[in-house]
XYZ file of C-alpha atoms in Angstrom:
561
model
C 58.763 177.861 37.313
C 58.022 179.415 40.709
C 57.968 182.976 39.341
C 55.505 181.991 36.621
C 53.326 180.170 39.159
C 53.273 183.161 41.522
C 52.172 185.430 38.687
C 49.457 182.906 37.791
C 48.239 182.903 41.389
C 48.207 186.711 41.474
C 46.114 186.874 38.300
C 43.632 184.298 39.626
C 43.223 186.237 42.872
C 42.598 189.359 40.792
C 39.793 187.503 39.005
C 41.562 186.885 35.687
C 41.616 183.099 35.819
C 42.079 182.690 32.076
C 45.366 184.617 32.134
C 46.311 182.867 35.371
C 45.913 179.480 33.717
C 48.303 180.542 30.945
C 50.995 181.349 33.514
C 50.417 178.116 35.447
C 50.689 176.102 32.234
C 53.892 177.982 31.401
C 55.208 177.132 34.873
C 54.559 173.455 34.196
C 56.375 173.751 30.856
C 59.345 175.259 32.682
C 59.256 172.366 35.142
C 60.642 171.962 38.659
C 62.142 169.315 40.907
C 60.462 170.826 43.985
C 57.562 168.526 44.726
C 55.647 170.936 46.930
C 55.860 173.705 44.374
C 54.547 171.291 41.751
C 51.749 170.161 44.065
C 50.726 173.769 44.639
C 50.676 174.421 40.888
C 48.498 171.361 40.286
C 46.074 172.487 42.995
C 45.869 176.055 41.695
C 45.463 174.911 38.091
C 42.659 172.580 39.137
C 41.004 175.432 41.026
C 41.324 177.845 38.095
C 39.908 175.360 35.595
C 37.056 174.612 38.002
C 36.237 178.296 38.246
C 36.292 178.546 34.443
C 33.887 175.611 34.173
C 36.427 173.305 32.488
C 35.807 170.445 34.846
C 37.601 167.659 32.987
C 40.877 169.584 33.120
C 40.211 170.524 36.735
C 39.732 166.856 37.565
C 42.990 165.883 35.831
C 45.075 168.361 37.802
C 43.414 167.538 41.124
C 44.175 163.874 40.399
C 47.825 164.775 39.775
C 47.844 166.680 43.064
C 46.310 163.723 44.899
C 48.873 161.342 43.411
C 51.746 163.582 44.426
C 50.381 164.085 47.966
C 49.998 160.337 48.475
C 53.485 159.708 47.140
C 55.007 162.218 49.543
C 52.985 160.854 52.448
C 51.420 164.288 52.914
C 48.169 163.456 54.714
C 46.912 167.025 54.922
C 47.669 167.515 51.240
C 45.871 164.249 50.439
C 42.813 165.403 52.384
C 42.610 168.739 50.578
C 43.234 167.228 47.151
C 40.498 164.656 47.841
C 38.098 167.445 48.751
C 38.930 169.415 45.616
C 38.489 166.310 43.484
C 35.172 165.530 45.170
C 33.826 169.004 44.403
C 34.850 168.665 40.778
C 33.288 165.227 40.375
C 30.074 166.545 41.919
C 29.578 169.244 39.304
C 30.349 166.640 36.612
C 27.403 164.580 37.874
C 29.627 161.750 39.137
C 28.032 161.774 42.548
C 29.068 158.365 43.891
C 32.740 159.022 43.121
C 32.400 162.482 44.634
C 31.049 160.956 47.867
C 34.079 158.645 48.116
C 36.506 161.545 47.705
C 34.672 163.772 50.185
C 34.497 160.963 52.747
C 38.238 160.471 52.325
C 38.656 164.192 53.020
C 36.461 163.834 56.129
C 38.259 160.734 57.448
C 41.737 162.232 57.131
C 40.633 165.568 58.614
C 39.228 163.775 61.646
C 42.375 161.665 61.902
C 44.441 164.875 61.966
C 41.894 166.619 64.285
C 41.635 169.352 61.665
C 38.317 170.995 62.589
C 38.337 173.410 59.658
C 38.990 170.587 57.197
C 36.331 168.439 58.875
C 33.797 171.238 58.542
C 34.571 171.699 54.860
C 34.305 167.970 54.212
C 30.907 167.851 55.939
C 29.735 170.850 53.921
C 30.951 169.283 50.665
C 29.219 165.979 51.465
C 26.016 167.902 52.069
C 26.457 169.575 48.693
C 26.956 166.252 46.910
C 23.824 164.618 48.359
C 21.859 167.853 47.862
C 22.858 167.944 44.185
C 22.241 164.226 43.702
C 18.775 164.478 45.234
C 17.832 167.417 43.029
C 19.165 165.620 39.971
C 17.171 162.461 40.660
C 14.087 164.528 41.458
C 14.367 166.382 38.178
C 14.690 163.146 36.189
C 11.422 161.933 37.692
C 9.659 165.299 37.243
C 8.825 165.223 40.938
C 7.766 168.046 43.225
C 8.896 169.437 46.608
C 7.515 167.295 49.396
C 6.410 164.586 46.950
C 9.723 162.965 46.011
C 10.128 159.171 45.964
C 12.009 157.526 48.806
C 15.449 157.463 47.137
C 15.342 161.195 46.436
C 14.092 162.024 49.924
C 16.876 159.900 51.396
C 19.477 161.870 49.442
C 18.013 165.174 50.632
C 17.721 163.984 54.241
C 21.349 162.819 54.126
C 22.292 166.278 52.871
C 20.382 167.814 55.796
C 22.308 165.606 58.245
C 25.687 166.640 56.852
C 24.723 170.329 56.746
C 23.520 170.130 60.370
C 26.802 168.480 61.440
C 28.672 171.212 59.606
C 26.574 173.930 61.247
C 27.115 172.465 64.733
C 30.880 172.302 64.152
C 31.021 175.834 62.766
C 29.167 177.089 65.834
C 31.714 175.250 67.985
C 34.633 177.024 66.309
C 32.612 180.289 65.984
C 32.970 180.596 62.216
C 29.965 182.827 61.471
C 30.541 183.031 57.713
C 30.499 179.231 57.433
C 27.387 179.139 59.627
C 25.680 181.417 57.119
C 26.537 179.118 54.226
C 25.224 176.094 56.124
C 21.963 177.870 57.002
C 21.419 178.892 53.376
C 21.807 175.336 52.171
C 19.698 173.905 54.982
C 16.962 176.324 53.927
C 17.227 175.207 50.318
C 17.166 171.503 51.201
C 14.166 171.830 53.510
C 12.452 173.742 50.702
C 12.893 170.743 48.395
C 11.559 168.457 51.098
C 8.443 170.629 51.265
C 9.262 171.798 54.816
C 8.679 175.461 54.016
C 8.415 176.567 57.654
C 11.826 175.034 58.389
C 13.192 176.586 55.208
C 12.050 180.017 56.400
C 13.720 179.474 59.785
C 17.116 178.764 58.218
C 16.862 181.462 55.547
C 16.048 183.990 58.273
C 19.179 182.965 60.162
C 21.145 183.195 56.938
C 19.760 186.710 56.479
C 20.814 187.749 59.992
C 24.383 186.519 59.452
C 24.598 188.236 56.065
C 23.602 191.512 57.765
C 26.327 191.020 60.381
C 28.944 190.872 57.633
C 27.372 193.570 55.482
C 27.149 190.967 52.699
C 24.476 192.550 50.537
C 24.620 189.827 47.875
C 23.927 187.096 50.455
C 21.265 189.311 52.038
C 19.600 189.722 48.650
C 19.600 185.948 48.061
C 18.128 185.319 51.514
C 15.258 187.754 50.920
C 14.547 186.149 47.546
C 14.515 182.667 49.069
C 12.270 183.852 51.910
C 9.866 185.340 49.382
C 9.710 182.055 47.479
C 9.033 180.034 50.636
C 6.284 182.414 51.797
C 4.640 182.137 48.362
C 4.348 178.396 48.926
C 2.678 178.988 52.253
C 0.198 181.348 50.623
C 1.578 184.319 52.586
C 1.612 186.641 49.587
C 1.860 189.947 51.474
C 4.924 188.719 53.386
C 6.432 187.400 50.157
C 5.927 190.809 48.543
C 7.814 192.516 51.384
C 10.800 190.204 50.886
C 10.747 190.733 47.120
C 10.699 194.524 47.691
C 13.824 194.211 49.841
C 15.367 192.017 47.133
C 14.644 194.806 44.654
C 16.242 197.514 46.831
C 19.360 195.410 47.417
C 19.660 194.641 43.703
C 19.543 198.390 43.024
C 22.219 199.004 45.684
C 24.396 196.336 44.060
C 23.803 197.797 40.605
C 22.586 194.433 39.308
C 20.014 195.306 36.658
C 19.204 191.689 35.808
C 18.379 190.798 39.420
C 16.429 194.056 39.703
C 14.306 192.911 36.762
C 13.815 189.480 38.340
C 12.552 191.095 41.535
C 10.127 193.261 39.529
C 8.835 190.175 37.751
C 8.279 188.341 41.057
C 6.548 191.383 42.538
C 4.325 191.759 39.486
C 3.141 188.188 39.781
C 2.736 188.373 43.554
C 0.490 191.430 43.223
C -1.464 189.601 40.535
C -2.080 186.830 43.070
C -3.216 189.535 45.466
C -5.488 190.865 42.677
C -3.860 194.283 42.869
C -3.602 194.535 39.096
C -2.538 198.211 38.764
C 0.481 197.596 41.020
C 1.231 194.356 39.172
C 1.232 196.252 35.858
C 3.677 198.844 37.233
C 6.185 196.164 38.207
C 5.791 194.252 34.936
C 6.430 197.464 32.997
C 9.641 197.960 34.982
C 10.637 194.395 34.162
C 9.870 194.992 30.484
C 11.987 198.162 30.329
C 15.031 196.452 31.855
C 14.589 193.386 29.629
C 14.610 195.682 26.581
C 17.655 197.508 27.938
C 19.538 194.211 28.422
C 18.239 192.845 25.099
C 16.674 189.873 26.893
C 14.040 188.693 24.424
C 12.874 185.892 26.711
C 12.261 188.386 29.495
C 10.505 190.746 27.090
C 8.159 188.000 25.978
C 7.321 186.968 29.527
C 6.737 190.594 30.551
C 4.352 191.078 27.620
C 2.535 187.883 28.557
C 2.170 188.997 32.183
C 1.043 192.493 31.145
C -1.551 191.011 28.803
C -2.948 188.839 31.598
C -3.109 191.732 34.082
C -4.798 194.079 31.590
C -7.307 191.396 30.653
C -8.123 190.849 34.330
C -8.904 194.574 34.608
C -11.093 194.458 31.484
C -8.591 196.396 29.345
C -8.950 193.923 26.495
C -7.475 196.123 23.773
C -4.253 196.653 25.745
C -4.240 192.956 26.563
C -4.536 192.184 22.844
C -1.558 194.469 22.102
C 0.694 192.691 24.611
C -0.503 189.226 23.567
C 0.435 190.073 19.978
C 3.893 191.221 21.092
C 4.289 188.010 23.099
C 3.455 185.983 19.994
C 5.956 187.894 17.836
C 8.762 187.509 20.373
C 8.036 183.794 20.900
C 8.325 183.235 17.153
C 11.517 185.284 17.010
C 13.287 183.250 19.711
C 11.837 179.903 18.611
C 9.769 179.199 21.733
C 6.904 176.908 20.630
C 5.311 176.801 24.093
C 5.236 180.583 24.347
C 3.900 180.810 20.806
C 1.062 178.380 21.524
C 0.170 180.195 24.747
C 0.114 183.556 22.975
C -2.103 182.178 20.214
C -4.608 180.855 22.749
C -4.658 184.178 24.599
C -5.140 186.045 21.329
C -8.043 183.795 20.357
C -9.773 184.442 23.686
C -9.255 188.191 23.494
C -10.428 188.429 19.877
C -13.557 186.536 20.775
C -14.206 188.916 23.678
C -13.692 191.934 21.424
C -15.796 190.403 18.652
C -12.801 189.935 16.340
C -12.463 186.724 14.304
C -10.082 184.286 15.868
C -9.476 180.639 16.443
C -12.411 179.584 18.605
C -11.100 176.045 18.829
C -7.982 177.177 20.695
C -10.032 177.919 23.789
C -11.515 174.451 23.866
C -8.020 172.996 23.457
C -6.814 175.023 26.411
C -9.735 173.861 28.549
C -8.947 170.265 27.725
C -5.231 170.676 28.480
C -6.009 172.311 31.827
C -8.442 169.510 32.718
C -5.825 166.875 32.020
C -3.292 168.353 34.439
C -2.689 166.059 37.416
C -2.938 168.163 40.565
C -0.838 166.935 43.440
C -1.588 166.909 47.132
C -0.588 169.868 49.261
C 2.201 169.556 51.792
C 1.149 169.396 55.467
C 2.386 172.960 56.075
C 0.330 174.313 53.223
C -2.769 172.285 54.074
C -2.845 173.712 57.573
C -2.487 177.276 56.354
C -4.856 176.542 53.516
C -7.769 175.699 55.802
C -6.899 178.663 58.010
C -6.878 180.933 54.974
C -10.359 179.701 53.934
C -11.775 180.559 57.361
C -10.186 184.011 57.295
C -11.486 184.706 53.806
C -15.014 183.762 54.820
C -14.769 185.977 57.863
C -13.618 188.901 55.687
C -16.035 188.398 52.811
C -18.357 185.373 52.994
C -19.758 186.074 49.551
C -16.393 186.006 47.778
C -14.530 183.533 49.982
C -15.054 180.438 47.853
C -14.124 182.193 44.628
C -10.924 183.541 46.142
C -10.000 180.172 47.535
C -10.597 178.528 44.146
C -7.865 180.740 42.733
C -5.568 179.999 45.667
C -6.203 176.252 45.495
C -5.271 176.263 41.844
C -2.167 178.248 42.686
C -0.998 175.802 45.332
C -1.749 172.746 43.265
C -0.018 174.061 40.199
C 2.984 175.262 42.142
C 3.354 171.841 43.726
C 2.837 170.122 40.385
C 5.402 171.956 38.397
C 8.375 172.308 40.720
C 11.728 170.474 40.293
C 13.827 171.479 37.367
C 16.965 173.391 37.914
C 20.209 171.514 38.261
C 23.749 172.673 37.296
C 25.104 169.182 37.350
C 25.427 167.016 34.278
C 25.065 163.294 34.018
C 27.528 160.960 32.356
C 26.008 158.146 30.302
C 27.451 154.844 29.198
C 28.310 154.502 25.544
C 26.065 151.973 23.744
C 27.661 149.519 21.369
C 26.258 149.576 17.844
C 23.991 146.654 16.911
C 26.191 145.762 13.960
C 29.144 145.301 16.301
C 27.031 143.084 18.531
C 26.069 140.938 15.564
C 29.682 140.618 14.413
C 30.841 139.683 17.882
C 28.233 136.945 18.139
C 29.728 135.132 15.133
C 33.148 134.728 16.794
C 34.104 131.266 18.122
C 33.705 130.775 21.894
C 37.462 130.670 22.507
C 37.928 133.972 20.721
C 35.041 135.514 22.671
C 36.663 134.424 25.925
C 39.997 135.944 24.907
C 38.317 139.186 23.874
C 36.409 139.300 27.151
C 39.604 138.838 29.161
C 41.333 141.541 27.116
C 38.404 143.853 27.719
C 38.455 143.222 31.484
C 42.220 143.723 31.580
C 41.868 146.964 29.649
C 39.152 148.250 31.948
C 41.167 147.348 35.058
C 44.295 148.961 33.701
C 42.394 152.159 32.963
C 40.951 152.155 36.472
C 44.400 151.641 37.946
C 45.785 154.443 35.807
C 43.171 156.777 37.240
C 44.278 155.957 40.774
C 48.026 155.579 40.253
C 49.618 157.881 37.741
C 53.079 156.960 36.489
C 55.422 159.378 38.229
C 57.611 160.234 35.223
C 54.422 161.260 33.385
C 53.458 163.898 35.937
C 53.595 167.134 33.931
C 56.164 169.674 35.069
C 58.274 167.214 37.057
C 61.952 167.449 36.169
C 62.918 163.896 37.025
C 66.316 163.640 35.421
C 67.845 163.450 38.871
C 67.325 159.888 40.161
C 67.305 161.241 43.699
C 63.935 162.870 42.895
C 62.395 159.523 41.980
C 63.747 157.947 45.163
C 62.135 160.768 47.166
C 58.857 160.173 45.360
C 58.838 156.475 46.114
C 60.129 156.282 49.687
C 60.404 159.610 51.475
C 57.402 160.698 53.518
C 56.717 164.311 54.334
C 58.631 165.536 57.352
C 57.440 167.634 60.235
C 58.143 170.780 58.222
C 55.739 169.712 55.487
C 53.619 172.729 54.692
C 49.932 172.568 53.918
C 49.020 172.840 50.281
C 48.345 176.498 49.503
C 44.845 175.905 48.224
C 43.006 177.863 50.908
C 42.055 180.396 48.269
C 40.285 177.684 46.318
C 37.700 177.186 49.025
C 36.856 180.876 49.042
C 36.767 180.866 45.232
C 34.523 177.812 45.370
C 32.248 179.571 47.824
C 31.940 182.557 45.513
C 31.252 180.272 42.580
C 28.711 178.279 44.581
C 27.187 181.405 46.073
C 24.851 181.517 43.139
C 25.095 177.858 42.243
C 24.144 176.549 45.685
C 22.556 179.314 47.726
C 20.271 180.279 44.863
C 19.566 176.673 43.895
C 15.900 176.210 43.407
C 13.622 173.630 41.894
C 11.841 175.768 39.363
C 9.160 174.788 36.900
C 10.213 172.279 34.276
C 10.134 173.686 30.767
C 7.780 171.665 28.607
C 9.234 173.044 25.387
C 11.998 171.143 23.545
C 14.514 173.772 24.648
C 14.671 175.681 27.875
C 14.207 179.414 27.387
C 15.428 181.684 30.142
C 16.896 185.158 29.922
C 18.986 187.089 32.465
C 15.980 189.099 33.686
C 13.931 185.991 34.468
C 14.249 184.419 37.944
C 15.452 180.821 38.091
C 12.337 179.953 40.010
C 9.610 181.034 37.649
C 6.764 179.214 39.375
C 4.410 182.068 38.557
C 4.161 181.200 34.865
C 1.514 178.506 35.117
C -0.436 180.519 37.629
C -0.588 183.349 35.126
C -1.605 180.925 32.403
C -4.369 179.592 34.620
C -5.644 183.063 35.370
C -5.559 184.113 31.732
C -7.569 181.023 30.913
C -10.212 182.044 33.454
C -10.756 185.532 32.120
C -13.801 184.573 30.080
C -15.031 181.481 31.829
C -14.395 180.347 35.384
C -14.947 176.678 34.717
C -13.576 174.241 32.180
C -16.283 172.373 30.290
C -16.253 168.779 29.142
C -15.036 168.478 25.536
């Protein structure tokens, strides 16, 4: 059993978790009467299944580990198992249960004066409230800085836990953990609409990443800084961060991220009205999307290229790319992209004197008029008024026109944020109406009996979740009655070793490196299905800006229908 488990651990460390799971399962089949070996196997199996995205199985094994730790009186093991279970419940969307487990981890760590464990528990609690806030915000189609009170409370609670974690990590001089905390504080402040604060923390995250030579974390920090500066209307600064993102992606050999950076740069230069440069970057995005066979990215690149060419007056080239966008949208079954392409084609054909659907333009005008534009955040408002003064000073004749574009940008960005969330939500099963009708015909005494049976069944299931029957623990060779006596009465002695699940936290950090540090509230997809390819950034808040600009190519104002 131990030899199989050690081979499973070796394979997981080497990155082959699927093969590692097979060896761990074989170890359980072989069985053991060593409780700590079994606990370690449960923990590692839970970690491996978590990494593979099989969260139900991960939860089962972390529950087994928790049961065994409690039975042995192993407080440190109970703390770590609770933390692992909390992380798993979080990604399953069971946030309230996750909070209970993570708080248990925190309480025991503080009881044992385990500073490292306390820091991890604080970080995990921040993650849970961060994820819950984003999830609730997405359900309500809300925007950064404009969330209802319950969502803001979740995000503010996350900030508090992250700040506690950061303070503790500074106390024990764990720079790597400080970097993780800063990244998540930046992301949470971003959701709260505090873009200046977000920039402060992402800059600190960038500095720490440079200290460690962590190019992947450095790349994420530059990308996040670019996004935050876009929201503040600081497009030149955003472009510099996106350029550094691009260089780091090339150093890392990550073609998909390279394409994402090109896409962001193309749209940023469009906002700066530097259309030739925008076209260069969009062409680079298009080439990589074709190379990676990312049809979604190809379609978006063609759309962006069509808009940029139209803005320069190259209507024939714009028509070519709009036609390609339409063909790709039909190929991948994207009705929103198809409708957008058709409207662009109609406008371009009219400009070129080619027959097209003249009504599509009026429909677009009406749809744009009906968009509810939200208020700007305080940070943006302040910079907004400053930007208007600067524009007038530079070019009084064109200041208002430029600010019209920027106002639309800010409003639309604020309107259409809050989408992306890895977590899933569990829903209650609904009893069929026919069953309800049948139940209502039962005599009152029978209904009472059925209700009591139902309550008893629910309570027994809940108890089973918290207290597994020891002989049913997989892999436990319990033929020896002395083993069962140890399980029921013997606490862990002074020589009780910590559960060897330290590697899980690092694995979790790698897994959450993209899941948490890159978490962004991107535009909600209005199509029935969400379409996103590997060359498209998660935060594609440029799309509606581009749509707005393409709609203003021929007329600057929407008319009443």
